[in-house]
CSV table of C-alpha atoms and ligand atoms in Angstrom, one decimal:
chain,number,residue,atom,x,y,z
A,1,UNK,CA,113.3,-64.6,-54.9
A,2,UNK,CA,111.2,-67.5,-56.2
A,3,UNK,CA,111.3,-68.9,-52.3
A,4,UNK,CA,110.2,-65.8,-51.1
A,5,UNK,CA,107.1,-65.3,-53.4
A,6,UNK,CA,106.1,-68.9,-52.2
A,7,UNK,CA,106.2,-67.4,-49.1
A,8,UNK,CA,104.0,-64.5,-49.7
A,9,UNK,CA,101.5,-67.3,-51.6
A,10,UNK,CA,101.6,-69.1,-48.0
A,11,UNK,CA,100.6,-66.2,-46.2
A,12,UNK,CA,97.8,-64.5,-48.3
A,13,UNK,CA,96.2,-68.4,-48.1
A,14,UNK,CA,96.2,-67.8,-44.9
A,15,UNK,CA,95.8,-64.7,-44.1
A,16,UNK,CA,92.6,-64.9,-42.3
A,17,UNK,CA,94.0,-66.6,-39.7
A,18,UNK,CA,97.0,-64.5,-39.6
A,19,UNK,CA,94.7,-61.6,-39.4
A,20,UNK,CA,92.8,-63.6,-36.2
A,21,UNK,CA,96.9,-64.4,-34.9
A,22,UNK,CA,97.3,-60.8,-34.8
A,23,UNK,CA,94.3,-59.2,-33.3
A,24,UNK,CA,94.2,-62.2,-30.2
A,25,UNK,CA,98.1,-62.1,-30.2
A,26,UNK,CA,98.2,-65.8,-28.7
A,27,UNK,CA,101.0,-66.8,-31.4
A,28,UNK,CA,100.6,-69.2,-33.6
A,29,UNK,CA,103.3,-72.4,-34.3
A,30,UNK,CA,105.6,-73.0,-37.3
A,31,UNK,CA,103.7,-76.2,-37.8
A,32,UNK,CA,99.9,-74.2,-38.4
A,33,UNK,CA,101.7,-72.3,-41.3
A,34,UNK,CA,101.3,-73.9,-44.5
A,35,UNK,CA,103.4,-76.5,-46.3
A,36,UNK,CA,104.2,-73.7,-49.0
A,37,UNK,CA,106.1,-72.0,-46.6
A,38,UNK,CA,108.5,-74.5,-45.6
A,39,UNK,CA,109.5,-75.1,-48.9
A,40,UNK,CA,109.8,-70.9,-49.6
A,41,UNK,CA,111.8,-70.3,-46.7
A,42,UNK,CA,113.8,-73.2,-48.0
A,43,UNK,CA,114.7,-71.9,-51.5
A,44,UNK,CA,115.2,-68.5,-49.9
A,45,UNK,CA,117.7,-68.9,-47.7
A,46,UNK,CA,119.4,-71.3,-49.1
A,47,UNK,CA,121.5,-69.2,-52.5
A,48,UNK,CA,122.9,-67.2,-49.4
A,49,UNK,CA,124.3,-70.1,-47.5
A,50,UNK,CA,125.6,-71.9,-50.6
A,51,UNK,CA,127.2,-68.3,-51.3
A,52,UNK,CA,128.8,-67.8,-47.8
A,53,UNK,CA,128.5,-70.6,-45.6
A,54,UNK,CA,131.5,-72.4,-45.7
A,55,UNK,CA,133.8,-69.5,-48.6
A,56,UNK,CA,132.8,-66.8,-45.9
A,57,UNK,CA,131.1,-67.3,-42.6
A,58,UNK,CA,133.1,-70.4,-41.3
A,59,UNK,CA,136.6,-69.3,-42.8
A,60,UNK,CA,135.7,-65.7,-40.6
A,61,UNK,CA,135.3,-67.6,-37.5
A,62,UNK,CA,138.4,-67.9,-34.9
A,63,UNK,CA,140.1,-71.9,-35.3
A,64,UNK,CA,136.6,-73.0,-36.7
A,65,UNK,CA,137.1,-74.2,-40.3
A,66,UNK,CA,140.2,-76.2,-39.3
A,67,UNK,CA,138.4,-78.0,-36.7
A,68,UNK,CA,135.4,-78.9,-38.9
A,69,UNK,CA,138.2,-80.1,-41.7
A,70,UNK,CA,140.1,-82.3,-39.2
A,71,UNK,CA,136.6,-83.7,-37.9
A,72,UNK,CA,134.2,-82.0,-35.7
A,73,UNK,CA,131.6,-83.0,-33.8
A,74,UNK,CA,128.7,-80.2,-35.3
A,75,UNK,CA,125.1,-79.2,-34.1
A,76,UNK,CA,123.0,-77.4,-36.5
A,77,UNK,CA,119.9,-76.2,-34.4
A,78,UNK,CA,116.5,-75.3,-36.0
A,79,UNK,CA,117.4,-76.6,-39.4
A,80,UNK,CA,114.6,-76.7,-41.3
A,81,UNK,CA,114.8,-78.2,-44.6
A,82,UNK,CA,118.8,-79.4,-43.4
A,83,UNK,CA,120.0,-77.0,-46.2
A,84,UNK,CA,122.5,-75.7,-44.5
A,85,UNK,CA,123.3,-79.6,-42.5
A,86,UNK,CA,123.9,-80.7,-45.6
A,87,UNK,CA,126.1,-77.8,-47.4
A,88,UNK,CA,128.5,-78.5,-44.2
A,89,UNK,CA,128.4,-82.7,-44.4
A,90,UNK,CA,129.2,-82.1,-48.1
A,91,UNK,CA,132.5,-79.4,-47.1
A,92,UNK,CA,133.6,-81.1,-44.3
A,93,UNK,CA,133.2,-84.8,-44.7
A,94,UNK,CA,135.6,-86.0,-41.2
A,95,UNK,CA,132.7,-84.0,-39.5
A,96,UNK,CA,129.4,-84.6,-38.3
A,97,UNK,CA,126.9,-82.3,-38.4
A,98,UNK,CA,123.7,-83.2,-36.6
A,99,UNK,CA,120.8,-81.6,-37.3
A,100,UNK,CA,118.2,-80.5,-34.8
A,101,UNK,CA,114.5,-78.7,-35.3
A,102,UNK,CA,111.6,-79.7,-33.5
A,103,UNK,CA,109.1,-79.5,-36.6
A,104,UNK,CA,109.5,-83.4,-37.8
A,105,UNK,CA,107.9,-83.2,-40.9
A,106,UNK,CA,110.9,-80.9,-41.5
A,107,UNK,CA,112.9,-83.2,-40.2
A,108,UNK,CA,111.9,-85.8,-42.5
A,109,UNK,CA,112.8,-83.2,-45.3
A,110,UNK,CA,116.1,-82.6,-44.5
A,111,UNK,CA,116.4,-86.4,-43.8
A,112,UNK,CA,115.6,-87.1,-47.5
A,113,UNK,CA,117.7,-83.7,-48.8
A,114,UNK,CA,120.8,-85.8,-47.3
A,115,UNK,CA,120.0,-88.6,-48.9
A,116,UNK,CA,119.3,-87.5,-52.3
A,117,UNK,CA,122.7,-85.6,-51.7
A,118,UNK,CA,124.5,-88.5,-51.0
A,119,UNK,CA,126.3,-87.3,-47.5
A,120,UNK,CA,126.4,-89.9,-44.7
A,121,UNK,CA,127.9,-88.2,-41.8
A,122,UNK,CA,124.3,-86.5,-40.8
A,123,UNK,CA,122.2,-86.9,-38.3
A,124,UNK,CA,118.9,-85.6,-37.6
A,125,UNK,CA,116.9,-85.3,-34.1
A,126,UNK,CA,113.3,-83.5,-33.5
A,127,UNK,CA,113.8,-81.2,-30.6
A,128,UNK,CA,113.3,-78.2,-28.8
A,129,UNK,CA,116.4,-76.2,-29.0
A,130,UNK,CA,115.9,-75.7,-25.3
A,131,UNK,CA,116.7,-79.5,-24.9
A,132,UNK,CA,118.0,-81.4,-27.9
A,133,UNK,CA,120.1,-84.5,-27.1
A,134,UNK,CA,124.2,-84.6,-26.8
A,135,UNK,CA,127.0,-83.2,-25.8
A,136,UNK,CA,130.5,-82.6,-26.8
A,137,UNK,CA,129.8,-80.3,-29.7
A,138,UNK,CA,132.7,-78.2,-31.1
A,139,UNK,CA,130.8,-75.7,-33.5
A,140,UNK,CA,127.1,-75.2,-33.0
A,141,UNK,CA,125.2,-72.6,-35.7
A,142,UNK,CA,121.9,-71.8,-36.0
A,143,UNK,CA,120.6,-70.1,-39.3
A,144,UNK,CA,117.3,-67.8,-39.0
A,145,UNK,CA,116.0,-69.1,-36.0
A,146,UNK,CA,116.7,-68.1,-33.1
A,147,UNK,CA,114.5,-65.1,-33.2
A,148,UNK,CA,111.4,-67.2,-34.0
A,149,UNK,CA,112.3,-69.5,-30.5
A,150,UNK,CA,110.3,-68.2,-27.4
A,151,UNK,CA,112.5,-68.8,-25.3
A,152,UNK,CA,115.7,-68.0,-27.1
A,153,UNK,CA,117.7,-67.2,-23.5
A,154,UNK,CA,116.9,-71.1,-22.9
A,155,UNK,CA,118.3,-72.2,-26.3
A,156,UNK,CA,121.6,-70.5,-26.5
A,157,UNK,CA,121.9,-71.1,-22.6
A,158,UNK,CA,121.5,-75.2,-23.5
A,159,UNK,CA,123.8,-74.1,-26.7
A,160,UNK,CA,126.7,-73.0,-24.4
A,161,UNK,CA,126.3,-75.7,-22.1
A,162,UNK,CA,126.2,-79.0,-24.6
A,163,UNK,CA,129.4,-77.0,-26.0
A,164,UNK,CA,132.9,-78.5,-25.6
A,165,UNK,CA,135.5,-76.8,-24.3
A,166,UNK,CA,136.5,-73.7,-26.1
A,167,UNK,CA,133.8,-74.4,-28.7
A,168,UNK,CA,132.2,-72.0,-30.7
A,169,UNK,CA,128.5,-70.7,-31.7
A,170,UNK,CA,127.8,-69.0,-35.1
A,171,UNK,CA,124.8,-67.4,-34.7
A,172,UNK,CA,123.1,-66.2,-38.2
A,173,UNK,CA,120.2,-63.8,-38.1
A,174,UNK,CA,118.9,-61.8,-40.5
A,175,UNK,CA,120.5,-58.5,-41.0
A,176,UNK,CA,118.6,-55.8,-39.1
A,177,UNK,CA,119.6,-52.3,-37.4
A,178,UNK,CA,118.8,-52.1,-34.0
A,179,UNK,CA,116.8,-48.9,-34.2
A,180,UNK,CA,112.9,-49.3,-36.5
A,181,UNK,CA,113.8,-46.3,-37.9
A,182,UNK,CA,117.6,-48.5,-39.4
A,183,UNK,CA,115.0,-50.8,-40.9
A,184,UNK,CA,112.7,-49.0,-42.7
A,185,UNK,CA,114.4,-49.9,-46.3
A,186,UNK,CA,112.4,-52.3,-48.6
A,187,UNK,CA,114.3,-55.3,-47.4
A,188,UNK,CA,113.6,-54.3,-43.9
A,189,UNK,CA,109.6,-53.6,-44.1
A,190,UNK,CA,109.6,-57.2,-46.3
A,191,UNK,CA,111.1,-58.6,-42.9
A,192,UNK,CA,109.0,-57.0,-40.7
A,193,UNK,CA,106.4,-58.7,-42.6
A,194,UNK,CA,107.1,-61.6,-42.4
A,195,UNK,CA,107.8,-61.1,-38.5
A,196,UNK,CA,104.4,-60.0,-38.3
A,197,UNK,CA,102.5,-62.9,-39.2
A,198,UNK,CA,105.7,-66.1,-39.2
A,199,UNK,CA,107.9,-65.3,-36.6
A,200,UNK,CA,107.1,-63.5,-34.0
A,201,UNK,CA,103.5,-64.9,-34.0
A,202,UNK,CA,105.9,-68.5,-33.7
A,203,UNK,CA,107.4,-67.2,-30.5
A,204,UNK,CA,104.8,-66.1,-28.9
A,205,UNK,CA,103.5,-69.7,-29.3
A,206,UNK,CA,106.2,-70.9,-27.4
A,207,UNK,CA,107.0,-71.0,-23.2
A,208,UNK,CA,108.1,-67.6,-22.3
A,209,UNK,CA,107.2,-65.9,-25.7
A,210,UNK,CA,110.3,-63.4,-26.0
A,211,UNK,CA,108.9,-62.5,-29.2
A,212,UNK,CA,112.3,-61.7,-31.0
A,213,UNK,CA,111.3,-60.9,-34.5
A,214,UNK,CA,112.7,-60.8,-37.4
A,215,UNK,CA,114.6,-57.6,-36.9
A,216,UNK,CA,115.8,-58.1,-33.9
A,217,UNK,CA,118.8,-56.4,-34.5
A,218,UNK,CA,122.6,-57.1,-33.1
A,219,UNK,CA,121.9,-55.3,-29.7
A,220,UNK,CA,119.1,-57.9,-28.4
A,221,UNK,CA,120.6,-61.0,-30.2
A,222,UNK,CA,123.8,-60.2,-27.8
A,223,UNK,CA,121.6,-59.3,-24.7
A,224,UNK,CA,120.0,-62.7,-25.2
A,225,UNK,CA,123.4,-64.5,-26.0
A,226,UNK,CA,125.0,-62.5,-22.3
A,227,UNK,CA,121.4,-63.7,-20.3
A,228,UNK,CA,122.5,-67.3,-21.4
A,229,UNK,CA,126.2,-66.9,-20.0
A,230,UNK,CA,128.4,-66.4,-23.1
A,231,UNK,CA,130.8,-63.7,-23.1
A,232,UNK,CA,132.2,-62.9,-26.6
A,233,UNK,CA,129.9,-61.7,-29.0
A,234,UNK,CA,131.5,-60.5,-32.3
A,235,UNK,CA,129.7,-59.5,-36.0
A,236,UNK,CA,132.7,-61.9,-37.9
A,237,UNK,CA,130.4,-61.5,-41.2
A,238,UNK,CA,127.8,-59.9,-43.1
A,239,UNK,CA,125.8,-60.0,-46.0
A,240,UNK,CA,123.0,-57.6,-47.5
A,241,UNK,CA,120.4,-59.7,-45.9
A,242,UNK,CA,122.3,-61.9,-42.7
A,243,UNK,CA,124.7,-60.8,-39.8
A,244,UNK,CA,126.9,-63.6,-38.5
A,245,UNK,CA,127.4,-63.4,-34.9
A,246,UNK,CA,130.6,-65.6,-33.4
A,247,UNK,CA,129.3,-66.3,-29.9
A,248,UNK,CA,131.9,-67.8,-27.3
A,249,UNK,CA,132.0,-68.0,-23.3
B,1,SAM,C1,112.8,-69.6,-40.4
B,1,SAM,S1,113.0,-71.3,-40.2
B,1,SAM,C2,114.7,-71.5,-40.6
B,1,SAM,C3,115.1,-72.9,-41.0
B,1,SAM,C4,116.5,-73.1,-41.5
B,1,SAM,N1,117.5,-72.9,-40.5
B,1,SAM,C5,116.8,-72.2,-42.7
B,1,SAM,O1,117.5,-71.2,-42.6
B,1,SAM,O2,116.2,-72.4,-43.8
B,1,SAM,C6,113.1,-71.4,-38.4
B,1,SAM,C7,113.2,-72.9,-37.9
B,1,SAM,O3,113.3,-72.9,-36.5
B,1,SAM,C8,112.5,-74.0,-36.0
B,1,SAM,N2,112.2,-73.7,-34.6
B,1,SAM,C9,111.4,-72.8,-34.1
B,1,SAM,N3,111.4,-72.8,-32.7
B,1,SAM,C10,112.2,-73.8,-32.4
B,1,SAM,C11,112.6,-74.4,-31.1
B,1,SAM,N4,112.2,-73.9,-30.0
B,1,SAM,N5,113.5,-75.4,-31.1
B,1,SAM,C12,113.9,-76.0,-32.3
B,1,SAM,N6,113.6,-75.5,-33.5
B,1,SAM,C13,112.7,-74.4,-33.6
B,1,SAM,C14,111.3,-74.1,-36.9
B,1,SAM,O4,110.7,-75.3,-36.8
B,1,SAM,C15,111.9,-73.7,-38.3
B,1,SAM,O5,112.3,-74.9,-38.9
């Protein structure tokens, strides 16, 4: 909770330009939001990957975790801090797990997380989900992100297509009915929140400007994931606070 408090600090410093974001509604990027809430979104995340990530979400997935044991070629896309790059580098050490976001001061982050951690099969690239570099990737995942991308129809669709055959995409977004009234719970107005002045203002920022949100709920994240020409959507996991979605043509 300490991340997400660091969050709220990084909004209220800010909040007269989130107050201008919302009135003009031209969107504002992930890199005009302070440093404060990198690091927050960082350290709140992250106790809920290290819980699940490889004991839970992976292990759900059809064939995944034995491909990432054997060695797997892996794209982690809109990484961030690399929290999660580097909790899979450290699990499956015959994989590689590239790590993609186009904020590069994030970037640089997650470049020095892996380091200080010691792992050597990462990589790191700054760029658009839309168009990131490389192809041949087994397992791609994305970890609360997708519904901050504007054009998130044009990220899974360049998802599916740098996939290798019968590869697989774990889509993780944060857990959300697909009705407002499902979401009005304390966890779900603190999301909405954050969607009102982070995320959504983010994608609108961005070409097309889908403007996901936050709670986006399973409904839309599979309309988006069907628009982009995958098939097989399934919820393989859940948590108080994230759905896992196993995305497959
Ligand atoms: C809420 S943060 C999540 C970061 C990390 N996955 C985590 O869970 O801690 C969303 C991330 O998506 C990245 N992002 C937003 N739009 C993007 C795009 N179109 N292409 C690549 N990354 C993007 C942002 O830079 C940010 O690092």
């Amino acid at each position: 909770m300490q991340g997400f408090v660091q969050m709220i600090v990084s909004q209220f410093a800010t909040h007269e330009k989130a107050t201008e974001t919302f009135k003009t509604g031209k969107g504002r990027p992930w890199s005009d939001q302070p440093q404060c809430l990198f690091c927050g979104t960082d350290r709140f995340f992250r106790p809920g990957y290290q819980a699940n990530l490889v004991d839970n979400w992976i292990p759900a997935l059809a064939g995944v975790e034995a491909k990432l044991k054997a060695g797997a070629k892996v794209a982690d896309i809109g990484c961030g801090h690399g929290s999660s790059t580097v909790l899979m580098a450290q699990a499956y050490p015959n994989s590689t797990i590239h790590g993609i976001d186009l904020h590069a001061p994030s970037i640089e982050e997650a470049k020095s997380k892996a380091a200080a951690a010691g792992v050597t099969n990462v990589e790191f690239q700054v760029a658009k989900a839309q168009d990131f570099e490389g192809r041949g990737y087994d397992f791609a995942c994305m970890f609360d992100a997708l519904h901050d991308m504007g054009d998130p129809v044009g990220a899974a669709r360049h998802i599916r297509e740098t996939l290798a055959p019968g590869g697989t995409f774990m889509l993780v977004e944060p857990m959300a009915g697909d009705s407002m009234a499902e979401n009005m719970h304390p966890l779900g107005q603190i999301f909405y929140a954050a969607s009102c002045t982070i995320c959504t203002p983010n994608s609108l920022s961005q070409d097309v400007g889908r403007g996901l949100g936050a709670q986006a709920g399973e409904k839309q994240l599979a309309q988006v994931c069907r628009e982009a020409g995958f098939t097989q959507i399934r919820r393989a996991a859940e948590t108080p606070t994230n759905m896992v979605l196993e995305v497959t043509v």
